[in-house]
PDB file of C-alpha atoms in Angstrom:
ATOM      1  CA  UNK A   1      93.926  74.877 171.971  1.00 64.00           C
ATOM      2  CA  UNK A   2      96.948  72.550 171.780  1.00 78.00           C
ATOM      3  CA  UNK A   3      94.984  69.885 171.524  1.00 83.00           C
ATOM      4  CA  UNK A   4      92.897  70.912 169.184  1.00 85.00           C
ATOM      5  CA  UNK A   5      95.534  72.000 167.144  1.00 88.00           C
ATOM      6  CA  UNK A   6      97.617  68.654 167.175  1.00 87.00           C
ATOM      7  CA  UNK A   7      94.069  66.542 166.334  1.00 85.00           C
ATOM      8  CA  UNK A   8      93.609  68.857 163.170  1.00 85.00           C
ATOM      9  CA  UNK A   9      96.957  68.060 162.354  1.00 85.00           C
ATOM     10  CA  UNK A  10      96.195  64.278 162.424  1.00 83.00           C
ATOM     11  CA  UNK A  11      93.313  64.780 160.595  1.00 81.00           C
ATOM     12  CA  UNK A  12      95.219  66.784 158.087  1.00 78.00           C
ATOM     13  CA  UNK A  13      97.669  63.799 157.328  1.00 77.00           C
ATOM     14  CA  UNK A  14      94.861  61.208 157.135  1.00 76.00           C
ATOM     15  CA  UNK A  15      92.210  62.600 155.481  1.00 69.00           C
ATOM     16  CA  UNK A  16      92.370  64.071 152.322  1.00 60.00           C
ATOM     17  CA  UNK A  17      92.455  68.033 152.196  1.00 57.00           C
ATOM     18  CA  UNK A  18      89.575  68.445 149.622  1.00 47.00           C
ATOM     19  CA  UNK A  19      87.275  71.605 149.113  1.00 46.00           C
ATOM     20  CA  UNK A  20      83.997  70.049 147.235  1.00 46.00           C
ATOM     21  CA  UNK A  21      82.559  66.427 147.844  1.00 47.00           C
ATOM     22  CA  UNK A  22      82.352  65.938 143.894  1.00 51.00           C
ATOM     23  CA  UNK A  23      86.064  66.173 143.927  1.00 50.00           C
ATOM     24  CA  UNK A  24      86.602  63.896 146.635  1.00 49.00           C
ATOM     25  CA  UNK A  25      84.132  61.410 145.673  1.00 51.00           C
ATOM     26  CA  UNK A  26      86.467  61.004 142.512  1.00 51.00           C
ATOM     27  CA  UNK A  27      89.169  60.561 144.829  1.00 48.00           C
ATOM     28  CA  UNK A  28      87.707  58.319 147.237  1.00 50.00           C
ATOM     29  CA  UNK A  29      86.495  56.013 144.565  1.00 49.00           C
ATOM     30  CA  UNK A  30      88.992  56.139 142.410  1.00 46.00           C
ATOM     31  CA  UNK A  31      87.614  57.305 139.103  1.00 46.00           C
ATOM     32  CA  UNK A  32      91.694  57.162 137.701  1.00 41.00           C
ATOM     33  CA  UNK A  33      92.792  53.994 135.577  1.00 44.00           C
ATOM     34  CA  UNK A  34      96.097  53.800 138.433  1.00 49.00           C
ATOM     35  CA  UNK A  35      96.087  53.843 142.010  1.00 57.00           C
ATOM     36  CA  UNK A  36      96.259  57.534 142.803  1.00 63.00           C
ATOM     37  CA  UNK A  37      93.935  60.122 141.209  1.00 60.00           C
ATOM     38  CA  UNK A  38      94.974  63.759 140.344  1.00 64.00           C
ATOM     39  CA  UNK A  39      92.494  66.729 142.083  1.00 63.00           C
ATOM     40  CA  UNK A  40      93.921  69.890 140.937  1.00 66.00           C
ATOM     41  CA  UNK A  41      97.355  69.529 141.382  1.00 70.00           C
ATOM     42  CA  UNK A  42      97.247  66.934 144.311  1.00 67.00           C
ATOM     43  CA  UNK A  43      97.523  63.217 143.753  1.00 64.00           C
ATOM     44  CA  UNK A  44      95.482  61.082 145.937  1.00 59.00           C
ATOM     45  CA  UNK A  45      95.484  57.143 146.537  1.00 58.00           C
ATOM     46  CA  UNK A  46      92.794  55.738 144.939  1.00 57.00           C
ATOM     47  CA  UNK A  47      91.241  54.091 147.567  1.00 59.00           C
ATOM     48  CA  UNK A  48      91.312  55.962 151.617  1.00 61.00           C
ATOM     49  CA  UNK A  49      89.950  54.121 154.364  1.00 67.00           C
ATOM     50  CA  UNK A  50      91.209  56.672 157.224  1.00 72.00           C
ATOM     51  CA  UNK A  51      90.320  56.010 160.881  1.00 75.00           C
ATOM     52  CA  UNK A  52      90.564  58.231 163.752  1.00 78.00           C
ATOM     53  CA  UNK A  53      89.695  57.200 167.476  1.00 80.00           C
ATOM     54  CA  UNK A  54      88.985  60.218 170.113  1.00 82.00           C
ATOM     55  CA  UNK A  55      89.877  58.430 173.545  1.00 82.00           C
ATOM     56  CA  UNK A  56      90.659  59.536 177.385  1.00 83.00           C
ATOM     57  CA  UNK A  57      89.096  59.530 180.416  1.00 88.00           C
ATOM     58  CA  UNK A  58      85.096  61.228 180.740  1.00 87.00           C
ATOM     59  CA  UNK A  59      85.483  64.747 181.390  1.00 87.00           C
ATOM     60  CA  UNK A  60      88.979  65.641 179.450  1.00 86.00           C
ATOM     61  CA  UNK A  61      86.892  67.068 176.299  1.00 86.00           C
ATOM     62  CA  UNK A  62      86.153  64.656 173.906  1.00 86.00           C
ATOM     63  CA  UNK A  63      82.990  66.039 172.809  1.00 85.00           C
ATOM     64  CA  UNK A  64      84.148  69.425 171.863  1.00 88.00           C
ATOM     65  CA  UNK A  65      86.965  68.330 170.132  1.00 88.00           C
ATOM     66  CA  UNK A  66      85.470  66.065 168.075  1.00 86.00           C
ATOM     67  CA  UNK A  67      82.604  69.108 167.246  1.00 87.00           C
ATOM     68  CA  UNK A  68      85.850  71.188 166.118  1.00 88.00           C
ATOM     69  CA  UNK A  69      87.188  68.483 163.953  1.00 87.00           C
ATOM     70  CA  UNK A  70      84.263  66.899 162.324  1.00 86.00           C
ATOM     71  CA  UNK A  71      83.322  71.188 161.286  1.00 87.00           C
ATOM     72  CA  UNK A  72      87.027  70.606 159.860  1.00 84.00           C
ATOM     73  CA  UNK A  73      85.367  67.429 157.813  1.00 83.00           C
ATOM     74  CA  UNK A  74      82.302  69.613 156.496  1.00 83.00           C
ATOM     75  CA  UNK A  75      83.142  68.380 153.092  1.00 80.00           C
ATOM     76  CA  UNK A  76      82.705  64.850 154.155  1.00 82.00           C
ATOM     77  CA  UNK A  77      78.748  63.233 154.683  1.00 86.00           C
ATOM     78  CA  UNK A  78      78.083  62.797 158.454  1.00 89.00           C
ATOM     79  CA  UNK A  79      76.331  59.416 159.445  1.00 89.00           C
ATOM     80  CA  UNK A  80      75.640  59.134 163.349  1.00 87.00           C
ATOM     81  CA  UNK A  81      75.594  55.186 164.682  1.00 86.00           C
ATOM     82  CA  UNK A  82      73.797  56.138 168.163  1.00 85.00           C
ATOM     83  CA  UNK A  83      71.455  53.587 170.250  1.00 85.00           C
ATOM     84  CA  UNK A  84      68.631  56.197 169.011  1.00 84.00           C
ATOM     85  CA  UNK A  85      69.325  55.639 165.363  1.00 79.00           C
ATOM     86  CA  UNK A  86      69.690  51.981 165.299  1.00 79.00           C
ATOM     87  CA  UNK A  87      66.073  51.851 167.777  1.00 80.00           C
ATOM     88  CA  UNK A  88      64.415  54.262 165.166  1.00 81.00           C
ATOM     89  CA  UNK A  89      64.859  51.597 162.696  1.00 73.00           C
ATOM     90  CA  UNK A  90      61.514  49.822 162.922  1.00 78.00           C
ATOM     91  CA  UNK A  91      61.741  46.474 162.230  1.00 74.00           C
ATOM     92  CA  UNK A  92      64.796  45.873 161.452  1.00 78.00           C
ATOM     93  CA  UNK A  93      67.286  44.572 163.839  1.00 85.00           C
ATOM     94  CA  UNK A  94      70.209  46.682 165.288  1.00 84.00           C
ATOM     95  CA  UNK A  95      72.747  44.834 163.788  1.00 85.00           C
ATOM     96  CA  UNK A  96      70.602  45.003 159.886  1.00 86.00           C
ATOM     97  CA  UNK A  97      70.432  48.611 160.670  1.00 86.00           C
ATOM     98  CA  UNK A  98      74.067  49.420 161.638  1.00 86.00           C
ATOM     99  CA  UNK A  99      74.789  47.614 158.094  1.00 86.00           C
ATOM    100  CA  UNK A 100      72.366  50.057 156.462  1.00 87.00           C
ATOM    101  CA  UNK A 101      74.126  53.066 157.559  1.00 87.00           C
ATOM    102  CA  UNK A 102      78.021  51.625 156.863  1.00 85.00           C
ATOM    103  CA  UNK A 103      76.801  50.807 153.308  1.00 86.00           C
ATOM    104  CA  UNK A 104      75.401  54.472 153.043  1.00 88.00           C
ATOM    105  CA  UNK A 105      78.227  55.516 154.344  1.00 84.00           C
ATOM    106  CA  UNK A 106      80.244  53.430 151.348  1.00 80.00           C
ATOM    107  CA  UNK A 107      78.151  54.246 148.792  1.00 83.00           C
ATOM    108  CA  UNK A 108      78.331  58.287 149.317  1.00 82.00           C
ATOM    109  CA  UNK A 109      82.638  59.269 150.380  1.00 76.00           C
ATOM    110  CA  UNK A 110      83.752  60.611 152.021  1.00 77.00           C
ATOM    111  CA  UNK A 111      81.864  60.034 154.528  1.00 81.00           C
ATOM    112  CA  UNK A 112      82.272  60.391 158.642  1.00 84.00           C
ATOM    113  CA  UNK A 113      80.758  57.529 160.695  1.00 85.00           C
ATOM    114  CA  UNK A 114      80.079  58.994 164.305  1.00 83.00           C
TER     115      UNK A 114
END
């Protein structure tokens, strides 16, 4: 529970707290004339590239803490980059397929890349 509780703290400070995706889209893309956009009463940088990396060693529950974080991210799109996805592309190569899905990813923030 600690854990837990410290990772949706990171995630609080990196990714912004927004409630609906047409809201964040604005702030993702930047629909302002500056560099930060107003939602509500919030001001948000106009452009947010967060990262987060789960690490440790196998076993130490990475799998259902990233479960409890990315249901913390429900606003966000969810992409998955597994060896299934990029084999289910048909022709196209794994590399032309992981491309695909990062510029989907791009074209609809926020948007979580797992």
């Amino acid at each position: 529970a600690h854990t837990l509780q410290q990772a949706l703290a990171a995630v609080g400070r990196i990714f912004p707290p927004l409630g609906s995706a047409g809201a964040a889209r604005s702030a993702f893309r930047g629909t302002g004339a500056g560099l930060c956009v107003d939602v509500g009463t919030v001001s948000y940088p106009a452009v947010c590239r967060p990262r987060l990396l789960l690490h440790g060693a196998a076993g130490n529950g990475q799998t259902p803490l990233a479960a409890a974080l990315l249901h913390a991210l429900e606003h966000c799109h969810l992409y998955s980059l597994d060896l299934a996805s990029l084999a289910a592309a048909g022709h196209a190569t794994a590399a032309e397929a992981c491309a695909r899905l990062l510029a989907e990813a791009c074209r609809t923030p926020p948007a979580v890349v797992m």
